[in-house]
Amino acid sequence: MSKVFIENALNEPEWEEETAFPATDKELLFLTQKLAELEIPIKVFLQAVSIAAYDCFSAFRYADQYLSLAQNQHKH
């Protein structure tokens, strides 16, 4: 019974290894435009670009999280 459960669990999407792809020039331009929505520290921009060199999806997730937090701080 537990062997079947383990085999089924390993087939779940969250257990699959994600493949990271670097950002294209077009995606880097879009990332830059996205981060230009607010005034951000240069280190945040450079961190996003550094992440994008290895993993485009993670770079956009990082930018989205930063922008979301920054926008919430401006509201309060």
GROMACS .gro file of N, CA and C in nm:
model
  228
    1MET      N    1   0.083  -0.119   0.000
    1MET     CA    2   0.000   0.000   0.000
    1MET      C    3   0.086   0.125   0.000
    2SER      N    4   0.188   0.132   0.086
    2SER     CA    5   0.271   0.252   0.092
    2SER      C    6   0.354   0.268  -0.035
    3LYS      N    7   0.392   0.157  -0.099
    3LYS     CA    8   0.469   0.166  -0.223
    3LYS      C    9   0.385   0.234  -0.332
    4VAL      N   10   0.259   0.201  -0.342
    4VAL     CA   11   0.170   0.262  -0.439
    4VAL      C   12   0.155   0.411  -0.409
    5PHE      N   13   0.140   0.446  -0.283
    5PHE     CA   14   0.126   0.586  -0.243
    5PHE      C   15   0.251   0.665  -0.282
    6ILE      N   16   0.367   0.610  -0.257
    6ILE     CA   17   0.492   0.679  -0.290
    6ILE      C   18   0.505   0.696  -0.441
    7GLU      N   19   0.473   0.593  -0.518
    7GLU     CA   20   0.481   0.604  -0.664
    7GLU      C   21   0.384   0.710  -0.715
    8ASN      N   22   0.264   0.715  -0.660
    8ASN     CA   23   0.167   0.817  -0.701
    8ASN      C   24   0.214   0.957  -0.661
    9ALA      N   25   0.273   0.969  -0.544
    9ALA     CA   26   0.320   1.100  -0.498
    9ALA      C   27   0.432   1.152  -0.587
   10LEU      N   28   0.517   1.063  -0.634
   10LEU     CA   29   0.628   1.106  -0.719
   10LEU      C   30   0.581   1.150  -0.857
   11ASN      N   31   0.461   1.110  -0.895
   11ASN     CA   32   0.407   1.151  -1.024
   11ASN      C   33   0.332   1.283  -1.017
   12GLU      N   34   0.319   1.340  -0.898
   12GLU     CA   35   0.249   1.467  -0.882
   12GLU      C   36   0.334   1.580  -0.940
   13PRO      N   37   0.269   1.684  -0.997
   13PRO     CA   38   0.343   1.794  -1.059
   13PRO      C   39   0.439   1.866  -0.965
   14GLU      N   40   0.404   1.880  -0.836
   14GLU     CA   41   0.492   1.951  -0.745
   14GLU      C   42   0.621   1.875  -0.717
   15TRP      N   43   0.626   1.748  -0.750
   15TRP     CA   44   0.747   1.669  -0.730
   15TRP      C   45   0.836   1.671  -0.853
   16GLU      N   46   0.783   1.718  -0.964
   16GLU     CA   47   0.863   1.721  -1.086
   16GLU      C   48   0.968   1.830  -1.075
   17GLU      N   49   1.083   1.801  -1.128
   17GLU     CA   50   1.191   1.900  -1.127
   17GLU      C   51   1.163   2.005  -1.233
   18GLU      N   52   1.173   2.132  -1.194
   18GLU     CA   53   1.151   2.240  -1.287
   18GLU      C   54   1.278   2.263  -1.368
   19THR      N   55   1.261   2.291  -1.496
   19THR     CA   56   1.373   2.324  -1.580
   19THR      C   57   1.379   2.474  -1.594
   20ALA      N   58   1.492   2.531  -1.562
   20ALA     CA   59   1.509   2.676  -1.567
   20ALA      C   60   1.571   2.715  -1.700
   21PHE      N   61   1.520   2.824  -1.757
   21PHE     CA   62   1.573   2.877  -1.881
   21PHE      C   63   1.611   3.023  -1.860
   22PRO      N   64   1.724   3.065  -1.915
   22PRO     CA   65   1.761   3.206  -1.903
   22PRO      C   66   1.666   3.294  -1.983
   23ALA      N   67   1.656   3.420  -1.943
   23ALA     CA   68   1.569   3.515  -2.012
   23ALA      C   69   1.629   3.553  -2.146
   24THR      N   70   1.543   3.573  -2.243
   24THR     CA   71   1.585   3.625  -2.373
   24THR      C   72   1.601   3.776  -2.363
   25ASP      N   73   1.655   3.838  -2.465
   25ASP     CA   74   1.668   3.985  -2.466
   25ASP      C   75   1.532   4.051  -2.453
   26LYS      N   76   1.433   3.995  -2.522
   26LYS     CA   77   1.297   4.051  -2.516
   26LYS      C   78   1.240   4.040  -2.375
   27GLU      N   79   1.263   3.926  -2.310
   27GLU     CA   80   1.214   3.907  -2.173
   27GLU      C   81   1.286   4.000  -2.075
   28LEU      N   82   1.416   4.023  -2.097
   28LEU     CA   83   1.489   4.118  -2.012
   28LEU      C   84   1.435   4.259  -2.027
   29LEU      N   85   1.399   4.296  -2.149
   29LEU     CA   86   1.340   4.427  -2.172
   29LEU      C   87   1.207   4.439  -2.099
   30PHE      N   88   1.125   4.335  -2.108
   30PHE     CA   89   0.996   4.334  -2.039
   30PHE      C   90   1.015   4.340  -1.888
   31LEU      N   91   1.113   4.266  -1.837
   31LEU     CA   92   1.143   4.268  -1.693
   31LEU      C   93   1.184   4.409  -1.649
   32THR      N   94   1.266   4.474  -1.730
   32THR     CA   95   1.309   4.611  -1.700
   32THR      C   96   1.190   4.706  -1.697
   33GLN      N   97   1.100   4.692  -1.794
   33GLN     CA   98   0.981   4.777  -1.798
   33GLN      C   99   0.893   4.752  -1.676
   34LYS      N  100   0.881   4.627  -1.638
   34LYS     CA  101   0.799   4.591  -1.521
   34LYS      C  102   0.856   4.656  -1.394
   35LEU      N  103   0.988   4.649  -1.378
   35LEU     CA  104   1.050   4.706  -1.259
   35LEU      C  105   1.052   4.858  -1.262
   36ALA      N  106   1.032   4.917  -1.377
   36ALA     CA  107   1.029   5.063  -1.389
   36ALA      C  108   0.896   5.122  -1.344
   37GLU      N  109   0.799   5.036  -1.310
   37GLU     CA  110   0.668   5.083  -1.263
   37GLU      C  111   0.681   5.166  -1.136
   38LEU      N  112   0.776   5.130  -1.052
   38LEU     CA  113   0.801   5.201  -0.926
   38LEU      C  114   0.949   5.236  -0.919
   39GLU      N  115   0.979   5.333  -0.836
   39GLU     CA  116   1.119   5.365  -0.810
   39GLU      C  117   1.173   5.256  -0.718
   40ILE      N  118   1.273   5.185  -0.767
   40ILE     CA  119   1.329   5.074  -0.690
   40ILE      C  120   1.479   5.095  -0.670
   41PRO      N  121   1.535   5.035  -0.568
   41PRO     CA  122   1.681   5.042  -0.550
   41PRO      C  123   1.751   4.968  -0.664
   42ILE      N  124   1.867   5.018  -0.703
   42ILE     CA  125   1.942   4.956  -0.812
   42ILE      C  126   1.978   4.811  -0.779
   43LYS      N  127   2.001   4.780  -0.650
   43LYS     CA  128   2.037   4.642  -0.615
   43LYS      C  129   1.922   4.546  -0.642
   44VAL      N  130   1.798   4.591  -0.633
   44VAL     CA  131   1.683   4.505  -0.664
   44VAL      C  132   1.681   4.476  -0.814
   45PHE      N  133   1.704   4.580  -0.894
   45PHE     CA  134   1.708   4.562  -1.039
   45PHE      C  135   1.821   4.466  -1.078
   46LEU      N  136   1.940   4.488  -1.023
   46LEU     CA  137   2.054   4.402  -1.056
   46LEU      C  138   2.032   4.259  -1.011
   47GLN      N  139   1.967   4.241  -0.897
   47GLN     CA  140   1.937   4.106  -0.849
   47GLN      C  141   1.841   4.036  -0.945
   48ALA      N  142   1.739   4.107  -0.992
   48ALA     CA  143   1.643   4.049  -1.086
   48ALA      C  144   1.712   4.009  -1.216
   49VAL      N  145   1.801   4.095  -1.266
   49VAL     CA  146   1.874   4.064  -1.389
   49VAL      C  147   1.968   3.945  -1.368
   50SER      N  148   2.031   3.939  -1.252
   50SER     CA  149   2.118   3.825  -1.221
   50SER      C  150   2.040   3.694  -1.218
   51ILE      N  151   1.924   3.697  -1.158
   51ILE     CA  152   1.839   3.578  -1.154
   51ILE      C  153   1.796   3.540  -1.295
   52ALA      N  154   1.761   3.640  -1.375
   52ALA     CA  155   1.713   3.616  -1.512
   52ALA      C  156   1.819   3.549  -1.599
   53ALA      N  157   1.945   3.569  -1.567
   53ALA     CA  158   2.052   3.506  -1.645
   53ALA      C  159   2.046   3.354  -1.637
   54TYR      N  160   1.983   3.303  -1.531
   54TYR     CA  161   1.973   3.159  -1.511
   54TYR      C  162   1.830   3.107  -1.517
   55ASP      N  163   1.735   3.188  -1.472
   55ASP     CA  164   1.597   3.140  -1.459
   55ASP      C  165   1.499   3.256  -1.479
   56CYS      N  166   1.445   3.266  -1.597
   56CYS     CA  167   1.355   3.376  -1.632
   56CYS      C  168   1.231   3.377  -1.542
   57PHE      N  169   1.170   3.263  -1.522
   57PHE     CA  170   1.049   3.256  -1.441
   57PHE      C  171   1.074   3.306  -1.299
   58SER      N  172   1.184   3.265  -1.240
   58SER     CA  173   1.216   3.309  -1.103
   58SER      C  174   1.243   3.458  -1.097
   59ALA      N  175   1.302   3.514  -1.201
   59ALA     CA  176   1.328   3.658  -1.203
   59ALA      C  177   1.198   3.737  -1.203
   60PHE      N  178   1.101   3.692  -1.281
   60PHE     CA  179   0.972   3.760  -1.284
   60PHE      C  180   0.898   3.741  -1.152
   61ARG      N  181   0.911   3.624  -1.092
   61ARG     CA  182   0.848   3.600  -0.961
   61ARG      C  183   0.911   3.693  -0.856
   62TYR      N  184   1.042   3.707  -0.859
   62TYR     CA  185   1.113   3.798  -0.768
   62TYR      C  186   1.064   3.941  -0.788
   63ALA      N  187   1.055   3.985  -0.913
   63ALA     CA  188   1.009   4.121  -0.943
   63ALA      C  189   0.866   4.142  -0.896
   64ASP      N  190   0.780   4.045  -0.924
   64ASP     CA  191   0.639   4.057  -0.883
   64ASP      C  192   0.627   4.067  -0.731
   65GLN      N  193   0.703   3.985  -0.659
   65GLN     CA  194   0.697   3.988  -0.513
   65GLN      C  195   0.748   4.122  -0.460
   66TYR      N  196   0.857   4.172  -0.517
   66TYR     CA  197   0.910   4.300  -0.470
   66TYR      C  198   0.811   4.412  -0.498
   67LEU      N  199   0.757   4.416  -0.620
   67LEU     CA  200   0.663   4.522  -0.655
   67LEU      C  201   0.536   4.516  -0.570
   68SER      N  202   0.490   4.395  -0.543
   68SER     CA  203   0.371   4.379  -0.460
   68SER      C  204   0.396   4.433  -0.319
   69LEU      N  205   0.510   4.397  -0.261
   69LEU     CA  206   0.544   4.446  -0.127
   69LEU      C  207   0.561   4.598  -0.127
   70ALA      N  208   0.626   4.651  -0.229
   70ALA     CA  209   0.649   4.796  -0.237
   70ALA      C  210   0.517   4.871  -0.252
   71GLN      N  211   0.427   4.819  -0.333
   71GLN     CA  212   0.297   4.884  -0.352
   71GLN      C  213   0.215   4.879  -0.224
   72ASN      N  214   0.221   4.769  -0.151
   72ASN     CA  215   0.149   4.758  -0.024
   72ASN      C  216   0.205   4.854   0.080
   73GLN      N  217   0.334   4.877   0.080
   73GLN     CA  218   0.394   4.971   0.174
   73GLN      C  219   0.354   5.114   0.142
   74HIS      N  220   0.338   5.147   0.013
   74HIS     CA  221   0.297   5.281  -0.025
   74HIS      C  222   0.152   5.308   0.014
   75LYS      N  223   0.070   5.204   0.021
   75LYS     CA  224  -0.072   5.220   0.057
   75LYS      C  225  -0.088   5.251   0.205
   76HIS      N  226   0.004   5.200   0.288
   76HIS     CA  227  -0.010   5.217   0.434
   76HIS      C  228   0.056   5.341   0.480
   0.00000   0.00000   0.00000
